[in-house]
Amino acid sequence: MATGQFKAETLFDLMKQHFETEEGKHLCKKVNLVYQINLAPKKIGIDEVCYTIDLKNAKVFKGTLEGEEKPDATFSFKEDDFVKIALGKMNPQIAFMRGVLKIKGSLSAAQKFTPDIFPKLPVSKL
């Protein structure tokens, strides 16, 4: 499957499985942050779908946090750019500097958002 065809939904499903492994549990304890991901099909800010990556509770779900709780950092991308970052094909810091990625919230939390938080995919899945 080419990167352009690989969808974020698949990646989030793989993350859920990864968080159940020992490596995934260790990652969650290490990072211990909550990220909100806003994905747009074509242009940031238009028709966005929200996902939450909760590394405090080892959860990934579609939607935003409930109640008073807020994410440590919120990222907005086009879906294709998010997939490139998740697969390690684009550097998040460079994406931010180019305006491909928008960030709200804690910059120190945002700096921990690296391709390392995503499961390593076998070449057959790509």
Coordinates of N, CA and C in Angstrom, one line a residue:
M1 N 0.9 -1.2 0.0 CA 0.0 0.0 0.0 C 0.9 1.2 0.0
A2 N 0.7 2.1 -0.9 CA 1.5 3.3 -1.0 C 1.1 4.3 0.1
T3 N 2.1 5.2 0.5 CA 1.8 6.1 1.6 C 0.6 7.0 1.3
G4 N 0.3 7.4 0.1 CA -0.8 8.2 -0.2 C -2.1 7.4 0.0
Q5 N -2.1 6.1 0.0 CA -3.3 5.3 0.2 C -3.5 4.9 1.6
F6 N -2.4 4.9 2.4 CA -2.4 4.5 3.8 C -3.2 5.6 4.6
K7 N -4.2 5.2 5.3 CA -5.1 6.1 6.0 C -4.8 6.3 7.5
A8 N -5.1 7.4 8.0 CA -4.8 7.7 9.4 C -5.6 6.7 10.3
E9 N -6.8 6.4 9.9 CA -7.7 5.5 10.7 C -7.0 4.2 10.9
T10 N -6.3 3.6 9.9 CA -5.6 2.4 10.1 C -4.4 2.6 11.1
L11 N -3.8 3.7 11.0 CA -2.7 4.0 11.9 C -3.2 4.1 13.3
F12 N -4.3 4.7 13.6 CA -4.8 4.8 14.9 C -5.2 3.4 15.5
D13 N -5.8 2.6 14.6 CA -6.1 1.2 15.0 C -4.8 0.4 15.4
L14 N -3.8 0.6 14.6 CA -2.5 0.0 15.0 C -1.9 0.5 16.3
M15 N -2.1 1.8 16.5 CA -1.6 2.4 17.8 C -2.4 1.7 19.0
K16 N -3.7 1.5 18.9 CA -4.4 0.9 20.0 C -3.8 -0.5 20.3
Q17 N -3.5 -1.3 19.3 CA -2.9 -2.6 19.5 C -1.5 -2.4 20.1
H18 N -0.8 -1.5 19.6 CA 0.6 -1.2 20.1 C 0.6 -0.9 21.6
F19 N -0.3 -0.1 22.1 CA -0.4 0.3 23.5 C -0.7 -0.9 24.4
E20 N -1.1 -2.0 23.9 CA -1.4 -3.2 24.7 C -0.1 -4.0 24.9
T21 N 1.0 -3.7 24.1 CA 2.2 -4.5 24.2 C 3.1 -3.9 25.3
E22 N 4.1 -4.6 25.7 CA 5.0 -4.1 26.8 C 5.7 -2.8 26.3
E23 N 6.2 -2.9 25.0 CA 6.8 -1.7 24.4 C 5.9 -0.5 24.4
G24 N 4.6 -0.7 24.1 CA 3.7 0.4 24.1 C 3.4 0.9 25.5
K25 N 3.3 0.0 26.4 CA 3.1 0.5 27.8 C 4.2 1.3 28.3
H26 N 5.4 0.9 28.0 CA 6.7 1.6 28.4 C 6.7 3.0 27.7
L27 N 6.3 3.1 26.5 CA 6.2 4.3 25.8 C 5.2 5.3 26.4
C28 N 4.1 4.8 26.8 CA 3.0 5.6 27.5 C 3.5 6.2 28.8
K29 N 4.2 5.3 29.6 CA 4.8 5.8 30.8 C 5.8 6.9 30.6
K30 N 6.6 6.7 29.6 CA 7.7 7.6 29.3 C 7.2 9.0 28.8
V31 N 6.2 9.0 27.9 CA 5.7 10.3 27.3 C 4.7 10.9 28.3
N32 N 3.7 10.1 28.7 CA 2.7 10.5 29.7 C 2.0 11.9 29.3
L33 N 1.6 12.0 28.1 CA 1.0 13.2 27.6 C -0.3 12.9 26.8
V34 N -1.1 13.9 26.6 CA -2.3 13.7 25.8 C -2.3 14.6 24.6
Y35 N -2.4 14.1 23.4 CA -2.4 14.8 22.2 C -3.8 14.8 21.5
Q36 N -4.2 15.9 20.9 CA -5.4 15.9 20.1 C -4.9 16.1 18.7
I37 N -5.3 15.3 17.7 CA -4.9 15.4 16.3 C -6.2 15.8 15.5
N38 N -6.0 16.9 14.8 CA -7.1 17.4 13.9 C -6.7 17.2 12.5
L39 N -7.4 16.3 11.8 CA -7.0 16.0 10.4 C -8.0 16.5 9.4
A40 N -7.4 17.2 8.4 CA -8.3 17.7 7.4 C -8.0 17.0 6.1
P41 N -9.0 16.8 5.2 CA -8.7 16.1 4.0 C -7.9 16.9 3.0
K42 N -8.2 18.2 2.9 CA -7.5 19.0 1.9 C -6.8 20.2 2.5
K43 N -7.4 20.9 3.4 CA -6.9 22.2 3.9 C -7.1 22.3 5.4
I44 N -6.1 22.6 6.2 CA -6.2 22.7 7.6 C -7.3 23.6 8.0
G45 N -8.1 23.2 9.0 CA -9.2 24.0 9.5 C -10.5 23.8 8.8
I46 N -10.5 23.0 7.7 CA -11.8 22.7 7.0 C -12.1 21.2 7.0
D47 N -13.3 20.9 7.5 CA -13.8 19.5 7.5 C -12.8 18.6 8.3
E48 N -12.3 19.1 9.5 CA -11.4 18.4 10.3 C -12.1 17.3 11.1
V49 N -11.4 16.2 11.2 CA -11.8 15.1 12.1 C -10.8 15.0 13.2
C50 N -11.3 14.9 14.5 CA -10.5 14.9 15.7 C -10.2 13.5 16.2
Y51 N -9.0 13.3 16.6 CA -8.6 12.1 17.3 C -7.8 12.5 18.5
T52 N -7.9 11.6 19.5 CA -7.1 11.8 20.8 C -6.2 10.7 21.0
I53 N -4.9 11.0 21.2 CA -3.9 10.0 21.5 C -3.6 10.3 23.0
D54 N -4.1 9.4 23.9 CA -3.9 9.6 25.3 C -2.8 8.6 25.8
L55 N -1.6 9.2 25.9 CA -0.5 8.4 26.4 C -0.4 8.3 27.9
K56 N -1.3 9.0 28.6 CA -1.4 8.8 30.1 C -2.2 7.5 30.4
N57 N -3.2 7.2 29.6 CA -4.1 6.1 29.8 C -4.0 5.0 28.8
A58 N -3.1 5.1 27.9 CA -2.9 4.2 26.8 C -4.1 4.0 25.9
K59 N -4.7 5.1 25.5 CA -5.9 5.0 24.7 C -5.8 5.9 23.4
V60 N -6.4 5.5 22.4 CA -6.5 6.2 21.1 C -8.0 6.2 20.7
F61 N -8.6 7.3 20.5 CA -10.0 7.3 20.1 C -10.4 8.5 19.2
K62 N -11.4 8.3 18.4 CA -11.9 9.4 17.6 C -12.7 10.3 18.5
G63 N -12.5 11.6 18.4 CA -13.2 12.6 19.2 C -12.2 13.3 20.1
T64 N -12.8 14.2 20.9 CA -12.0 15.0 21.8 C -12.2 14.6 23.2
L65 N -11.4 15.1 24.1 CA -11.5 14.8 25.6 C -12.8 15.3 26.1
E66 N -13.4 14.6 27.1 CA -14.7 15.1 27.7 C -14.4 15.9 28.9
G67 N -15.3 16.8 29.2 CA -15.3 17.6 30.5 C -14.2 18.6 30.5
E68 N -13.6 18.8 31.7 CA -12.6 19.9 31.9 C -11.2 19.6 31.4
E69 N -11.0 18.3 31.1 CA -9.6 17.9 30.7 C -9.3 18.4 29.3
K70 N -8.1 18.9 29.2 CA -7.6 19.4 27.9 C -6.4 18.7 27.5
P71 N -6.1 18.6 26.1 CA -4.9 17.9 25.7 C -3.7 18.8 26.0
D72 N -2.5 18.1 26.2 CA -1.3 18.9 26.4 C -0.9 19.6 25.2
A73 N -1.2 19.1 24.0 CA -0.9 19.8 22.7 C -1.9 19.3 21.7
T74 N -2.2 20.2 20.8 CA -3.2 19.9 19.7 C -2.5 20.2 18.4
F75 N -2.5 19.3 17.5 CA -1.9 19.4 16.2 C -3.0 19.4 15.1
S76 N -2.8 20.2 14.1 CA -3.6 20.2 12.9 C -2.8 20.0 11.7
F77 N -3.2 19.0 10.9 CA -2.5 18.6 9.7 C -3.6 18.3 8.6
K78 N -3.0 18.2 7.3 CA -3.8 17.5 6.3 C -3.5 16.0 6.6
E79 N -4.4 15.1 6.3 CA -4.3 13.7 6.6 C -3.0 13.1 6.0
D80 N -2.7 13.4 4.7 CA -1.5 12.9 4.1 C -0.3 13.3 4.8
D81 N -0.2 14.5 5.3 CA 1.0 15.0 6.0 C 1.1 14.3 7.3
F82 N 0.0 14.0 8.0 CA 0.1 13.3 9.3 C 0.6 11.9 9.1
V83 N 0.2 11.2 8.1 CA 0.6 9.9 7.8 C 2.1 9.9 7.5
K84 N 2.6 10.9 6.7 CA 4.0 11.0 6.4 C 4.8 11.1 7.7
I85 N 4.4 11.9 8.6 CA 5.1 12.1 9.9 C 5.1 10.9 10.7
A86 N 3.9 10.2 10.8 CA 3.8 9.0 11.5 C 4.7 7.9 11.0
L87 N 4.9 7.8 9.7 CA 5.7 6.8 9.1 C 7.2 7.2 9.1
G88 N 7.5 8.4 9.6 CA 8.9 8.8 9.6 C 9.4 9.3 8.3
K89 N 8.5 9.7 7.4 CA 8.9 10.2 6.1 C 8.9 11.7 6.1
M90 N 8.5 12.3 7.1 CA 8.5 13.8 7.3 C 8.9 14.1 8.7
N91 N 9.8 15.1 8.9 CA 10.2 15.5 10.3 C 9.1 16.5 10.8
P92 N 8.6 16.2 12.0 CA 7.5 17.1 12.5 C 8.0 18.6 12.7
Q93 N 9.3 18.8 13.1 CA 9.8 20.1 13.3 C 9.9 20.9 12.0
I94 N 10.3 20.2 11.0 CA 10.4 20.8 9.6 C 9.0 21.1 9.1
A95 N 8.1 20.2 9.4 CA 6.7 20.4 9.0 C 6.1 21.6 9.6
F96 N 6.4 21.8 10.9 CA 5.9 23.0 11.6 C 6.5 24.3 11.0
M97 N 7.8 24.3 10.8 CA 8.5 25.4 10.2 C 7.9 25.8 8.8
R98 N 7.5 24.8 8.0 CA 7.0 25.0 6.7 C 5.5 25.4 6.7
G99 N 4.8 25.3 7.9 CA 3.4 25.6 8.0 C 2.5 24.5 7.6
V100 N 3.1 23.3 7.5 CA 2.3 22.1 7.2 C 1.6 21.5 8.4
L101 N 2.1 21.9 9.6 CA 1.6 21.5 10.9 C 1.4 22.7 11.7
K102 N 0.2 22.7 12.3 CA -0.1 23.8 13.3 C -0.2 23.2 14.7
I103 N 0.3 24.0 15.7 CA 0.3 23.5 17.0 C -0.3 24.5 18.0
K104 N -1.1 24.0 18.9 CA -1.7 24.8 20.0 C -1.3 24.0 21.3
G105 N -1.1 24.8 22.4 CA -0.8 24.2 23.6 C 0.7 24.2 24.0
S106 N 1.1 23.3 24.8 CA 2.5 23.3 25.3 C 3.5 22.9 24.2
L107 N 4.5 23.8 24.0 CA 5.5 23.5 23.0 C 6.5 22.4 23.5
S108 N 6.7 22.3 24.9 CA 7.5 21.2 25.4 C 6.8 19.9 25.2
A109 N 5.5 19.8 25.3 CA 4.8 18.6 25.0 C 4.8 18.3 23.5
A110 N 4.7 19.3 22.7 CA 4.7 19.1 21.3 C 6.0 18.6 20.8
Q111 N 7.1 18.9 21.5 CA 8.4 18.4 21.1 C 8.6 16.9 21.3
K112 N 7.8 16.4 22.1 CA 7.8 14.9 22.4 C 6.9 14.1 21.4
F113 N 6.3 14.9 20.5 CA 5.5 14.3 19.5 C 6.4 14.0 18.3
T114 N 6.9 12.8 18.3 CA 7.9 12.3 17.3 C 7.4 11.0 16.6
P115 N 8.0 10.6 15.5 CA 7.6 9.3 15.0 C 7.8 8.1 15.9
D116 N 8.6 8.3 17.0 CA 8.8 7.2 18.0 C 7.5 6.8 18.7
I117 N 6.5 7.7 18.8 CA 5.3 7.4 19.5 C 4.4 6.4 18.7
F118 N 4.7 6.3 17.4 CA 3.9 5.4 16.5 C 4.6 4.1 16.4
P119 N 3.7 3.0 16.3 CA 4.3 1.7 16.2 C 5.1 1.5 14.9
K120 N 6.1 0.7 14.9 CA 6.9 0.5 13.7 C 6.2 -0.5 12.9
L121 N 5.9 -0.2 11.6 CA 5.1 -1.0 10.8 C 6.0 -1.9 9.9
P122 N 5.6 -3.1 9.7 CA 6.3 -3.9 8.7 C 6.2 -3.4 7.3
V123 N 7.2 -3.6 6.5 CA 7.1 -3.1 5.1 C 5.9 -3.6 4.4
S124 N 5.4 -4.7 4.7 CA 4.2 -5.3 4.0 C 3.0 -4.4 4.3
K125 N 2.9 -3.7 5.4 CA 1.8 -2.8 5.7 C 1.8 -1.5 5.0
L126 N 3.0 -1.1 4.5 CA 3.2 0.1 3.8 C 2.8 -0.1 2.4

